[in-house]
PDB file of C-alpha atoms in Angstrom:
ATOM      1  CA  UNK F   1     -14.578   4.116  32.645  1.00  0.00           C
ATOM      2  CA  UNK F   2     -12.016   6.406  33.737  1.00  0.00           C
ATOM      3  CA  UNK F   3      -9.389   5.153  31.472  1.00  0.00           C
ATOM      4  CA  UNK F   4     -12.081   5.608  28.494  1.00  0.00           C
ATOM      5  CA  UNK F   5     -12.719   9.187  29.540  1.00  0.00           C
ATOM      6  CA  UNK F   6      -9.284   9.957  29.292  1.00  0.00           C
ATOM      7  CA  UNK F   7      -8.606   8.486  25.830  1.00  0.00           C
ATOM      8  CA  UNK F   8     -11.447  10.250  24.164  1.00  0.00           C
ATOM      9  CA  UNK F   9      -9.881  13.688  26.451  1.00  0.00           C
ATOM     10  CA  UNK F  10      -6.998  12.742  24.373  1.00  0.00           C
ATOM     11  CA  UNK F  11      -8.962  12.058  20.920  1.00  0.00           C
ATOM     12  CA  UNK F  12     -10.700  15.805  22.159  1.00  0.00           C
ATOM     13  CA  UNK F  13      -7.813  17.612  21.884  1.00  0.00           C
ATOM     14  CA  UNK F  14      -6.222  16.504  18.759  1.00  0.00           C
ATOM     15  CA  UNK F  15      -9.594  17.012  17.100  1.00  0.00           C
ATOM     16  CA  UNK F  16      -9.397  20.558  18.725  1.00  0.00           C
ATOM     17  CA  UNK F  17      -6.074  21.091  17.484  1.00  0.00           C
ATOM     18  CA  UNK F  18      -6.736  20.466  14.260  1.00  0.00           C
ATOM     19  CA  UNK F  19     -10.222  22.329  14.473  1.00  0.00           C
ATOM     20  CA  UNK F  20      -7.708  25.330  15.673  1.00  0.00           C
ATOM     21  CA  UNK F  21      -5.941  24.791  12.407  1.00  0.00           C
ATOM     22  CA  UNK F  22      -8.925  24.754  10.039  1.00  0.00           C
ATOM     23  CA  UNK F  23     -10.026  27.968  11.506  1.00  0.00           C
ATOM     24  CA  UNK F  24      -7.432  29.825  11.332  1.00  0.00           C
ATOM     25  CA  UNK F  25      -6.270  30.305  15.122  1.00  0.00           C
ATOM     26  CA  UNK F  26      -3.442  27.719  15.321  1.00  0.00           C
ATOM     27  CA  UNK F  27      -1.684  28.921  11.959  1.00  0.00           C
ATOM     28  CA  UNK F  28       2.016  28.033  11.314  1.00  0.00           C
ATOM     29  CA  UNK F  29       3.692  30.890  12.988  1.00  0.00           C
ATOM     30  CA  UNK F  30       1.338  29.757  16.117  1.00  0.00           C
ATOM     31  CA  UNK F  31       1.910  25.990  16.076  1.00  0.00           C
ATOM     32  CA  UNK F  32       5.716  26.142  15.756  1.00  0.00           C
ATOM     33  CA  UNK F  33       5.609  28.479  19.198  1.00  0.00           C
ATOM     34  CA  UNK F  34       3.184  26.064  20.515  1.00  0.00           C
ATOM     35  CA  UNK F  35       5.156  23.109  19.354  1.00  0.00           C
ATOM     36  CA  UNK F  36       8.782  24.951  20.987  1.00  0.00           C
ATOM     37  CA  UNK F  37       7.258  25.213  24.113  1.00  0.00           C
ATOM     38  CA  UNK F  38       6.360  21.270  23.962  1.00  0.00           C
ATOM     39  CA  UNK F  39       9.383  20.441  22.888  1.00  0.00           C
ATOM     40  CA  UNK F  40      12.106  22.316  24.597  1.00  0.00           C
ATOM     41  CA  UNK F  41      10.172  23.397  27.936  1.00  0.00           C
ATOM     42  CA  UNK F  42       6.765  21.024  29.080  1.00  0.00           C
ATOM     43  CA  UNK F  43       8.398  17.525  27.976  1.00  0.00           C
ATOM     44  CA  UNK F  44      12.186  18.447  29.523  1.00  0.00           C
ATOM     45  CA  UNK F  45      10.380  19.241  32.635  1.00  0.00           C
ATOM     46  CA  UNK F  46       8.212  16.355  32.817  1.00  0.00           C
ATOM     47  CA  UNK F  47      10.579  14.057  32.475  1.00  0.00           C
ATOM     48  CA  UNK F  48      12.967  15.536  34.538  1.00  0.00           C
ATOM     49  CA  UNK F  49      10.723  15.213  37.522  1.00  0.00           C
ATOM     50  CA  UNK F  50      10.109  11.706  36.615  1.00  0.00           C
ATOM     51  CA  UNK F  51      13.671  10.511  36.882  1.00  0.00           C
ATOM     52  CA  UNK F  52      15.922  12.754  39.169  1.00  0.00           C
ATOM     53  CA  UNK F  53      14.786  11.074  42.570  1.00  0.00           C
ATOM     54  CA  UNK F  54      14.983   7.613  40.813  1.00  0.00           C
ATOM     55  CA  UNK F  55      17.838   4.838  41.266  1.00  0.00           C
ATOM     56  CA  UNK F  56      19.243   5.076  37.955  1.00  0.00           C
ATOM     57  CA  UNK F  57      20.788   1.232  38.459  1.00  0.00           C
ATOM     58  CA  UNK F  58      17.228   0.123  38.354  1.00  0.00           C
ATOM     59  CA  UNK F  59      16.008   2.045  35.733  1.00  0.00           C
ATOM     60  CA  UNK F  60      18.911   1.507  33.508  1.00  0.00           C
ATOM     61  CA  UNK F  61      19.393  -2.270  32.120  1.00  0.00           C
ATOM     62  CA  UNK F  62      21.197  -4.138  29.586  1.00  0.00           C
ATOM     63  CA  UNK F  63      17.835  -6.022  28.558  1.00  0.00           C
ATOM     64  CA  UNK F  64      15.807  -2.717  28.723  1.00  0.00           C
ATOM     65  CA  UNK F  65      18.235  -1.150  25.752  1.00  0.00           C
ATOM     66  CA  UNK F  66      18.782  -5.110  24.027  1.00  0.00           C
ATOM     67  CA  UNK F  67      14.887  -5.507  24.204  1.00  0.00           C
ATOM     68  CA  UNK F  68      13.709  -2.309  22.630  1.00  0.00           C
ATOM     69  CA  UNK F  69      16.894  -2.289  20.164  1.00  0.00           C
ATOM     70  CA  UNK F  70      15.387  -5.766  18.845  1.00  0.00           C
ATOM     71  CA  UNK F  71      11.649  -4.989  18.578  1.00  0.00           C
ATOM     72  CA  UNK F  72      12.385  -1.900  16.772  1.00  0.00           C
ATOM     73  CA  UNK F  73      14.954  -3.523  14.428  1.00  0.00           C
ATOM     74  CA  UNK F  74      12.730  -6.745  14.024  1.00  0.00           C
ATOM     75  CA  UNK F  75       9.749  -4.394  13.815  1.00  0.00           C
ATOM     76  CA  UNK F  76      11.572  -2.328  10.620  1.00  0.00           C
ATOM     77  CA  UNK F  77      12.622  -5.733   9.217  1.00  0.00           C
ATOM     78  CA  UNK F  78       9.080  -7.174   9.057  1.00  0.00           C
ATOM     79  CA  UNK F  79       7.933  -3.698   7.293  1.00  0.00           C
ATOM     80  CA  UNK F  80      10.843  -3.745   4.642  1.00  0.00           C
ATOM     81  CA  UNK F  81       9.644  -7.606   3.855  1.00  0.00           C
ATOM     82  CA  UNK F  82       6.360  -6.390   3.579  1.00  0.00           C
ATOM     83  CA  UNK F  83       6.861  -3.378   1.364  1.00  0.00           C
ATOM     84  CA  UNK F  84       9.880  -5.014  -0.578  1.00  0.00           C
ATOM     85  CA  UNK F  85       9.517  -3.652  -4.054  1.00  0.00           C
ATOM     86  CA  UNK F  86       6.197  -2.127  -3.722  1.00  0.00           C
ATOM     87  CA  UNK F  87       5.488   1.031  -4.862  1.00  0.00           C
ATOM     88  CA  UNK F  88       8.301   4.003  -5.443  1.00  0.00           C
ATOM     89  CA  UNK F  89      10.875   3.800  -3.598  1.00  0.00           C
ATOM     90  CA  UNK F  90       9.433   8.037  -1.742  1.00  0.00           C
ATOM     91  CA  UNK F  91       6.340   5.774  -0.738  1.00  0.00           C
ATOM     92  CA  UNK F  92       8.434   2.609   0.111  1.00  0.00           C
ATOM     93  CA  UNK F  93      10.983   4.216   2.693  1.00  0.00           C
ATOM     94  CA  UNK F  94       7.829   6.284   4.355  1.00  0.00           C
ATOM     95  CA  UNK F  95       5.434   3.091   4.891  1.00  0.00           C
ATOM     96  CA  UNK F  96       9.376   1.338   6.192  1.00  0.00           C
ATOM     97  CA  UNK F  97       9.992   4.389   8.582  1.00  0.00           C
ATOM     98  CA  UNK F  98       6.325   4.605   9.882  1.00  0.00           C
ATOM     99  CA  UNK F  99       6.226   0.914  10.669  1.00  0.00           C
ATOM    100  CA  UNK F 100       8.483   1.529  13.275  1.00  0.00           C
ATOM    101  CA  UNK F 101       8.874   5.395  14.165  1.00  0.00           C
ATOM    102  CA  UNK F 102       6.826   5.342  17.739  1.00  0.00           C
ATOM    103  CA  UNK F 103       5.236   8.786  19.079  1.00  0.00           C
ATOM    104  CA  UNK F 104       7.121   8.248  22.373  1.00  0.00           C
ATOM    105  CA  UNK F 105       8.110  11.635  23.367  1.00  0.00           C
ATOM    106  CA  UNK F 106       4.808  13.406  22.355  1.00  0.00           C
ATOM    107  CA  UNK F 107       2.190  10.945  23.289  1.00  0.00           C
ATOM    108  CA  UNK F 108       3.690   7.610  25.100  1.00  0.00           C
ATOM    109  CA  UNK F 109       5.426   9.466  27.558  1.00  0.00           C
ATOM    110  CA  UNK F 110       3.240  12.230  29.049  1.00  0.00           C
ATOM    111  CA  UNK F 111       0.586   9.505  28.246  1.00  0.00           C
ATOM    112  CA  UNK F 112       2.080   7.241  30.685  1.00  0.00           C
ATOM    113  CA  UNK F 113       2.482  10.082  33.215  1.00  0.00           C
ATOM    114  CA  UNK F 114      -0.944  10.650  33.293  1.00  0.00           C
ATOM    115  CA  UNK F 115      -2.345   7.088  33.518  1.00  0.00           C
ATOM    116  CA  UNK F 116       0.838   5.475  35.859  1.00  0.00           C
ATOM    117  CA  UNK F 117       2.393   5.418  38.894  1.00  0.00           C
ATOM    118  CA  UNK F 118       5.908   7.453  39.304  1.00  0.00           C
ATOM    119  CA  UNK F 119       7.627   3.783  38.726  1.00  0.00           C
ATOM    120  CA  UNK F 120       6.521   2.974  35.822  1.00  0.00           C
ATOM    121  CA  UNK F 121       6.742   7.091  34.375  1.00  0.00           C
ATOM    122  CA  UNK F 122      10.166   6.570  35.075  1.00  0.00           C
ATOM    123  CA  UNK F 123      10.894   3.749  33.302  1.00  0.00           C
ATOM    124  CA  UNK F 124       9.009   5.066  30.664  1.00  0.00           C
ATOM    125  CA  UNK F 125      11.653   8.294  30.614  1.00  0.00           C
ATOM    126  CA  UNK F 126      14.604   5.932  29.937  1.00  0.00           C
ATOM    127  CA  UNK F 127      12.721   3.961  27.774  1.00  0.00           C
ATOM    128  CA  UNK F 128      11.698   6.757  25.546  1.00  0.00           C
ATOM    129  CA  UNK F 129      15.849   7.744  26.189  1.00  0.00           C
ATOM    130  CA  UNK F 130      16.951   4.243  24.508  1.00  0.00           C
ATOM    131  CA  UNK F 131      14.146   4.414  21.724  1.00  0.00           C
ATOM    132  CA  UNK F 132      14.816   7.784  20.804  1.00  0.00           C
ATOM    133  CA  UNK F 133      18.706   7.072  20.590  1.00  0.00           C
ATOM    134  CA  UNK F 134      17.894   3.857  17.764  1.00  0.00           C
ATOM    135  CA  UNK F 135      15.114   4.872  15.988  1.00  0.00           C
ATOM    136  CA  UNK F 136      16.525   8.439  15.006  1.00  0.00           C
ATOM    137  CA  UNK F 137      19.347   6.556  13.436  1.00  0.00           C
ATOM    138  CA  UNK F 138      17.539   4.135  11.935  1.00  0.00           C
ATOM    139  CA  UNK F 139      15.138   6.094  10.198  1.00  0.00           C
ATOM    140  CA  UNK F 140      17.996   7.961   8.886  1.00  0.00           C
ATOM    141  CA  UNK F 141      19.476   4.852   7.532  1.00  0.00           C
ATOM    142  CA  UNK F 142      16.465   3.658   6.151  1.00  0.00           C
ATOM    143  CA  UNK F 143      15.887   7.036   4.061  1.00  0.00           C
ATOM    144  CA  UNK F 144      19.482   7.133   2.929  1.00  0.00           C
ATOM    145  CA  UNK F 145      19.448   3.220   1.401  1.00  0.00           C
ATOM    146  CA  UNK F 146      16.110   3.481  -0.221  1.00  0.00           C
ATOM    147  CA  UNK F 147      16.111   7.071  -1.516  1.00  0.00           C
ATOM    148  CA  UNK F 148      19.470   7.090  -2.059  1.00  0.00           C
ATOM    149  CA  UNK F 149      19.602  10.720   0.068  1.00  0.00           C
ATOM    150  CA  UNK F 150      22.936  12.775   0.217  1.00  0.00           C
ATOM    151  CA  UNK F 151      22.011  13.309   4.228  1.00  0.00           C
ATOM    152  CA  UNK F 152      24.870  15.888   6.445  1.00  0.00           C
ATOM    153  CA  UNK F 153      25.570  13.172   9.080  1.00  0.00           C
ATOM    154  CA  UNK F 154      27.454  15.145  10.827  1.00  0.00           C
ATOM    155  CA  UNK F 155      24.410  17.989  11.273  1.00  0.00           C
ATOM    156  CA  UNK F 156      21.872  15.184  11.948  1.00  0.00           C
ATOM    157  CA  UNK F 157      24.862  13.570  14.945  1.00  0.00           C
ATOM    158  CA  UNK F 158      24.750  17.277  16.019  1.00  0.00           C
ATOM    159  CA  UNK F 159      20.978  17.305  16.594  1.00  0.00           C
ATOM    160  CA  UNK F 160      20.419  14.034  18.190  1.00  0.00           C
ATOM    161  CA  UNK F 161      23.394  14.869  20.747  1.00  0.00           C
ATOM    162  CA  UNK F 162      21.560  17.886  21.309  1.00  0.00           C
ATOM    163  CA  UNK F 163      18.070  16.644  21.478  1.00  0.00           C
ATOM    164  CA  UNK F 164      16.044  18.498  24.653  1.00  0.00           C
ATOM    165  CA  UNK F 165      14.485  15.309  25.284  1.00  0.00           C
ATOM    166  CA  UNK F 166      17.627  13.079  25.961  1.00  0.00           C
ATOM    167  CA  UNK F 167      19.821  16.055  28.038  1.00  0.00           C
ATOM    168  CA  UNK F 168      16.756  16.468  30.622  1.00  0.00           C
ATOM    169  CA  UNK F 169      17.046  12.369  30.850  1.00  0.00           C
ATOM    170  CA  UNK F 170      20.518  12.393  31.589  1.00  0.00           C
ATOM    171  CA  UNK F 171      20.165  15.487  33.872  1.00  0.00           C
ATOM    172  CA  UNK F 172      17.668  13.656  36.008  1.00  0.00           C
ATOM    173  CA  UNK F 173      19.496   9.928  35.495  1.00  0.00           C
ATOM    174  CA  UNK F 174      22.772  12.388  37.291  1.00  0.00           C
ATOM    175  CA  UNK F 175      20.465  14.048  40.023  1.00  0.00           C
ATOM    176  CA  UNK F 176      19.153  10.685  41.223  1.00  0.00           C
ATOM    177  CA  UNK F 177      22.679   9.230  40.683  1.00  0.00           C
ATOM    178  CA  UNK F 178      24.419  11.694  42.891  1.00  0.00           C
ATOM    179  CA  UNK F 179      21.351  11.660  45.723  1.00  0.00           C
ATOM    180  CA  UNK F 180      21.304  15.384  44.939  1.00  0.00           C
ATOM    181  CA  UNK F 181      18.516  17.434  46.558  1.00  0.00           C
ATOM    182  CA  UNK F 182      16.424  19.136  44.349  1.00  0.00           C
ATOM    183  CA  UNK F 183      13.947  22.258  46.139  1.00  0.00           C
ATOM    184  CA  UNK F 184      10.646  21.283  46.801  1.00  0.00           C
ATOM    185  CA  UNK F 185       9.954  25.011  45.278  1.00  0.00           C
ATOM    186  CA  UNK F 186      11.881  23.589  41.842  1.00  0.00           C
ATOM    187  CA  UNK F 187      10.277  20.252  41.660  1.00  0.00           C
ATOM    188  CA  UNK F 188       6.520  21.848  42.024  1.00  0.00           C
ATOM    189  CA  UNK F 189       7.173  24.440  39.306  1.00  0.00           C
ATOM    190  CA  UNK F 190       8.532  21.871  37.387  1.00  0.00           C
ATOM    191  CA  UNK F 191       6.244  20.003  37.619  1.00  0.00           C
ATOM    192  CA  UNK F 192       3.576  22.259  36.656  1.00  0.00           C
ATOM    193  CA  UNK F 193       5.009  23.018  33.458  1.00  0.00           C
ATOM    194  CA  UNK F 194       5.739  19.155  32.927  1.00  0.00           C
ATOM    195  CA  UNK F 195       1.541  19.017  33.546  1.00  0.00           C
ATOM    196  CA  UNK F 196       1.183  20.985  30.374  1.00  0.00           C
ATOM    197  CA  UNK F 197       3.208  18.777  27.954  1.00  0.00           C
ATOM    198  CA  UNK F 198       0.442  16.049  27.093  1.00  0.00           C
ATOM    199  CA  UNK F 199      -2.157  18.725  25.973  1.00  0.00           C
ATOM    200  CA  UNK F 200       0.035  21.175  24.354  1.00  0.00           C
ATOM    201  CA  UNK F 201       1.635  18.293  22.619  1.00  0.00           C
ATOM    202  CA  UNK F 202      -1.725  16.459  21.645  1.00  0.00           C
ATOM    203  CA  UNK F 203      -2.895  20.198  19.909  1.00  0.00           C
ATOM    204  CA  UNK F 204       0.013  20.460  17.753  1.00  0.00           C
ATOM    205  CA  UNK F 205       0.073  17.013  17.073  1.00  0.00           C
ATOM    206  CA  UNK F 206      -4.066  17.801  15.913  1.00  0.00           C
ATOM    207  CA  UNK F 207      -2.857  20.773  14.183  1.00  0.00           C
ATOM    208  CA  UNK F 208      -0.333  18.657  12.143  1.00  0.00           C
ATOM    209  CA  UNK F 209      -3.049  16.185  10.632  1.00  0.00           C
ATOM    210  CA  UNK F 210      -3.671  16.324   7.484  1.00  0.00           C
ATOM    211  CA  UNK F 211      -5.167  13.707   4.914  1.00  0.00           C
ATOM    212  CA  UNK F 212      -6.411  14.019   1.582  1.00  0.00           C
ATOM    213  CA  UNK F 213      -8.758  11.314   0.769  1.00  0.00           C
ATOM    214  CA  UNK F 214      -8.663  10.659  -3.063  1.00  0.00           C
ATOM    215  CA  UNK F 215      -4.837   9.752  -2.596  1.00  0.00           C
ATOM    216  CA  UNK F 216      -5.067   6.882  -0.212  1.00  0.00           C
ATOM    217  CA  UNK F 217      -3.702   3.338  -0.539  1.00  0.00           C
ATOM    218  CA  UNK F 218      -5.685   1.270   1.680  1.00  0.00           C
ATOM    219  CA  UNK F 219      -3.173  -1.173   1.560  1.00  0.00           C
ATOM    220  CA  UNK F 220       0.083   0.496   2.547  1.00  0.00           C
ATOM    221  CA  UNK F 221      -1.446   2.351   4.613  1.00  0.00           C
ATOM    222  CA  UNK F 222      -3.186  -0.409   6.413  1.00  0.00           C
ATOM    223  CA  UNK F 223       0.129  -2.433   6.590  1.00  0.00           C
ATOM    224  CA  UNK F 224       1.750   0.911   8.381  1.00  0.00           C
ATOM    225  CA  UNK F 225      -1.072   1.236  10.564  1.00  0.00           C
ATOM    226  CA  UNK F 226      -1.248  -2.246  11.243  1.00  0.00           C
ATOM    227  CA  UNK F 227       2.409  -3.198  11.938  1.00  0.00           C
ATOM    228  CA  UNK F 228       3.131   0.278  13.722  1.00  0.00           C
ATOM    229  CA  UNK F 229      -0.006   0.220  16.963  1.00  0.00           C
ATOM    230  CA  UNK F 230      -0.545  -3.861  17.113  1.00  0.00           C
ATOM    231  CA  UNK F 231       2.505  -5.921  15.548  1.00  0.00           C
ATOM    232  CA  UNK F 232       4.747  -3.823  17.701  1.00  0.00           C
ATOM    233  CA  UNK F 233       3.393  -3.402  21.050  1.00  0.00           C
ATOM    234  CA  UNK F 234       2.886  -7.133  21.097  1.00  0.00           C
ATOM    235  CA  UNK F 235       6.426  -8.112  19.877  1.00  0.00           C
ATOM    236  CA  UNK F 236       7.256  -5.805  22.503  1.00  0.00           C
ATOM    237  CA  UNK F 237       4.900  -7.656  25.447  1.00  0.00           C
ATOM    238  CA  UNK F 238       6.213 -11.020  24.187  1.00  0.00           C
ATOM    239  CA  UNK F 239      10.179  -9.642  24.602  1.00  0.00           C
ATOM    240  CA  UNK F 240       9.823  -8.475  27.953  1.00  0.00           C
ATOM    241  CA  UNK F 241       7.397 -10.895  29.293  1.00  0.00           C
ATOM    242  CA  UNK F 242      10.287 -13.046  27.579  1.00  0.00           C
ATOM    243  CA  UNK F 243      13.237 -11.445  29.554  1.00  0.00           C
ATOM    244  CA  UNK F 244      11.127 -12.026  32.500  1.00  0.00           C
ATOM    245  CA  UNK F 245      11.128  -8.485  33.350  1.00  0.00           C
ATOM    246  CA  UNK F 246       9.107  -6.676  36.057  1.00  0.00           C
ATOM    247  CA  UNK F 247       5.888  -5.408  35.506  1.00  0.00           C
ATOM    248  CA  UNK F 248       6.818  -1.359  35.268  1.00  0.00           C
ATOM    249  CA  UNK F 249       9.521  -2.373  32.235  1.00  0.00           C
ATOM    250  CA  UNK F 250       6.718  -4.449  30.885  1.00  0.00           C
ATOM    251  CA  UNK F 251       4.086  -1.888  31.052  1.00  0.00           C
ATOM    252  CA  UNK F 252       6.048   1.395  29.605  1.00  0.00           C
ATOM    253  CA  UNK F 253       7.519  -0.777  26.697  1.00  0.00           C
ATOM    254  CA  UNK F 254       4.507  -1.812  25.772  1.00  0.00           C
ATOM    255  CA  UNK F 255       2.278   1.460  26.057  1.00  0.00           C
ATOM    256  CA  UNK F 256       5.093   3.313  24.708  1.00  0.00           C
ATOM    257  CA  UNK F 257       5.613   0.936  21.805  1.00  0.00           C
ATOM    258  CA  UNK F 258       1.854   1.522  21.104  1.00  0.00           C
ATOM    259  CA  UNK F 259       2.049   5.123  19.958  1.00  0.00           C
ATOM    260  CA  UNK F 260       1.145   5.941  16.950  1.00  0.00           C
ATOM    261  CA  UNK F 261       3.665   6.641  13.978  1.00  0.00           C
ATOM    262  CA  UNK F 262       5.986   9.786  15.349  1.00  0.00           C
ATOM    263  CA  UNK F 263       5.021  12.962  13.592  1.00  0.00           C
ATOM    264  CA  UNK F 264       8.957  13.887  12.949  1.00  0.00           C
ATOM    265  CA  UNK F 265       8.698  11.007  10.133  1.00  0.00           C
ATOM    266  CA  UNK F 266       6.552  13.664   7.951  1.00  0.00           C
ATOM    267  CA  UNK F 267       9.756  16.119   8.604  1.00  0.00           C
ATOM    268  CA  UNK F 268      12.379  13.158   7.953  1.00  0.00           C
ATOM    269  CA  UNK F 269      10.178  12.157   5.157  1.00  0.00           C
ATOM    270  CA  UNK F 270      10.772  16.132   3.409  1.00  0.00           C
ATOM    271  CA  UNK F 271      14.567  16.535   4.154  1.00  0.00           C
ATOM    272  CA  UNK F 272      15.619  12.729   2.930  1.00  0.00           C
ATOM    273  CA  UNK F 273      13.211  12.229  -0.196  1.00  0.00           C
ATOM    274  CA  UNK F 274      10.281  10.141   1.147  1.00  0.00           C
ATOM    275  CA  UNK F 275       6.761  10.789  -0.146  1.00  0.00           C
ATOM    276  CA  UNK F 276       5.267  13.562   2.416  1.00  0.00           C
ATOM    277  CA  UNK F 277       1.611  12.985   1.245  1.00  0.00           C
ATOM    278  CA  UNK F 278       1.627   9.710   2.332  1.00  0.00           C
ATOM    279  CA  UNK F 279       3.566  10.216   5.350  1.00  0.00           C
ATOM    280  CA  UNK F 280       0.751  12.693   6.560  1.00  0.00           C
ATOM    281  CA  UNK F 281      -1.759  10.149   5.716  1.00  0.00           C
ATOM    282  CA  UNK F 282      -0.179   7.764   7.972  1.00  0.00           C
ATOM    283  CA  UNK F 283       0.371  10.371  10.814  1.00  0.00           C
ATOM    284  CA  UNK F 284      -3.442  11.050  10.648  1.00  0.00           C
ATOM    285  CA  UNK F 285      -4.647   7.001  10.403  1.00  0.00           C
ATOM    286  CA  UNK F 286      -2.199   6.091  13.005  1.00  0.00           C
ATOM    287  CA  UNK F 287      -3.016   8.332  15.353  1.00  0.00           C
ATOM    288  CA  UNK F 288      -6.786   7.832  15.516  1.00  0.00           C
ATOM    289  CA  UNK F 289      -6.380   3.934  15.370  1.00  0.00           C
ATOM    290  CA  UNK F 290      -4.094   4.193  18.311  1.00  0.00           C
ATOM    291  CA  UNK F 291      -7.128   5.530  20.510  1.00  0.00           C
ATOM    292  CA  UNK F 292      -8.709   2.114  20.310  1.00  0.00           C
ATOM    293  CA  UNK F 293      -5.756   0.144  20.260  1.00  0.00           C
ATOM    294  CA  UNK F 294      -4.177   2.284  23.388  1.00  0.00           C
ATOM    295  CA  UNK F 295      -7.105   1.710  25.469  1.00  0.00           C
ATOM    296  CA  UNK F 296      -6.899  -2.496  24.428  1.00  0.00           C
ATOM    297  CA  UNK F 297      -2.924  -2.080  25.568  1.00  0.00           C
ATOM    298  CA  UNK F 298      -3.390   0.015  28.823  1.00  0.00           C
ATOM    299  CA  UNK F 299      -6.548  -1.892  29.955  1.00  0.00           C
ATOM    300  CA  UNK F 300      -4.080  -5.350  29.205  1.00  0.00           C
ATOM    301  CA  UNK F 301      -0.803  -3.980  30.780  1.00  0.00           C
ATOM    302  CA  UNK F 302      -2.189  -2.081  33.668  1.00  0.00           C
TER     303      UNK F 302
END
């Protein structure tokens, strides 16, 4: 009961956020502050304080990077079967993209912190480290081959190197590293602000919703919806259960895998010619299927 309670918390807030957006009170100059302070403050300090007094040689594994490289590789190659030829090619990278493109840094992570124990949060901070270092890429490379997008690699290099997310890993993969003390003082405040990033995150993830009914394609964006929150987390259970690894790696792979479709895809989807009407769409119907299918995964795994 207490994991349900905590689910629909989660289904609360991104109906409040975008209930804050239909009203008027989380307008665009609001929800890009709101979404800053998610991005480059709450989520750097919650994972930060999941990793720094961590062993980073047990964190950090060959199969951990080989086993999420392959799902979300095999995961993309099932979707580009699927959607072969289907549609224009502005629909056809999206439903690609979307198959694959997991919410990890918004929703798995400070998810996971909320539901698991410090092991398996830190796992979960290298794991959304190695996902967030392929799937960037590969959504890139997806957009460029099927639209056919004149894309500044060397701007898009640029932003991943710089990405918030993957410094405060590697600051607290170092810490732990070098047994480095960190003030008890530090760590609390840290922590506090960390405490924020799931419900700041989960309103401007509400506030970015949007769907407009008469447009949908049941089919595509079943497929997305279908591939993205229940092909993938169970490739992903079958891979590690497969590489015999422990139950922590096995549990943040899978929940993490689970998140719904990333809502940076509806940005990607804008700069590199991909259909962003759709793209919402699938934000919006991956999102609230993941409620039921997140429960089914955390209930299985934990």
């Amino acid at each position: 009961m207490e994991l349900v309670g905590r689910l629909l918390g989660l289904l609360a807030l991104l109906l409040a956020g975008t209930a804050l957006r239909a009203v008027g009170v989380l307008d665009e100059t609001r929800s890009e502050r709101l979404n800053a302070f998610a991005y480059y403050v709450a989520l750097p300090a919650l994972i930060f304080v999941s990793t720094y007094d961590q062993s980073v040689a047990s964190l950090v594994t060959p199969a951990l990077f080989a086993g999420h490289s392959f799902v979300l590789l095999a995961t993309a190659g099932v979707a580009w079967a699927v959607h072969r030829g289907r549609g224009e090619r502005a629909e056809r990278s999206v439903a690609i993209v979307q198959s694959y493109h997991s919410n990890v840094g918004y929703l798995g992570f400070p998810l996971i912190a909320a539901t698991f124990d410090a092991r398996v949060t830190a796992v979960a901070g290298v794991v959304l480290g190695v996902v967030s270092l392929v799937q960037v890429p590969l959504t890139i490379a997806v957009f460029v081959s099927v639209n056919e997008a004149d894309v500044p690699l060397r701007r898009e290099a640029t932003q991943l190197v710089a990405n918030p997310v993957l410094l405060s890993l590697l600051a607290g993969l170092l810490v732990g590293a070098g047994d480095v003390g960190v003030p008890a003082g530090v760590a609390g405040g840290l922590d506090a602000v960390g405490s924020l990033a799931l419900p700041t995150a989960l309103l401007c993830v509400g506030a970015s919703l949007d769907v407009d009914v008469p447009s949908v394609d049941a089919w595509s964006t079943g497929t997305v919806v279908a591939l993205k929150v229940v092909f993938m987390p169970v490739l992903a259970w079958l891979v590690f259960r497969g590489l015999a690894s422990d139950a922590a790696t096995v549990t943040a792979s899978v929940v993490m895998l689970g998140t719904p479709t990333a809502v940076s895809t509806f940005v990607f989807a804008g700069e590199l010619g991909g259909d962003t009407e759709f793209a919402s769409l699938n934000v919006f119907a991956s999102t609230v299927a993941s409620v039921a299918t997140l429960f089914s995964l955390v209930a299985l795994v934990g």
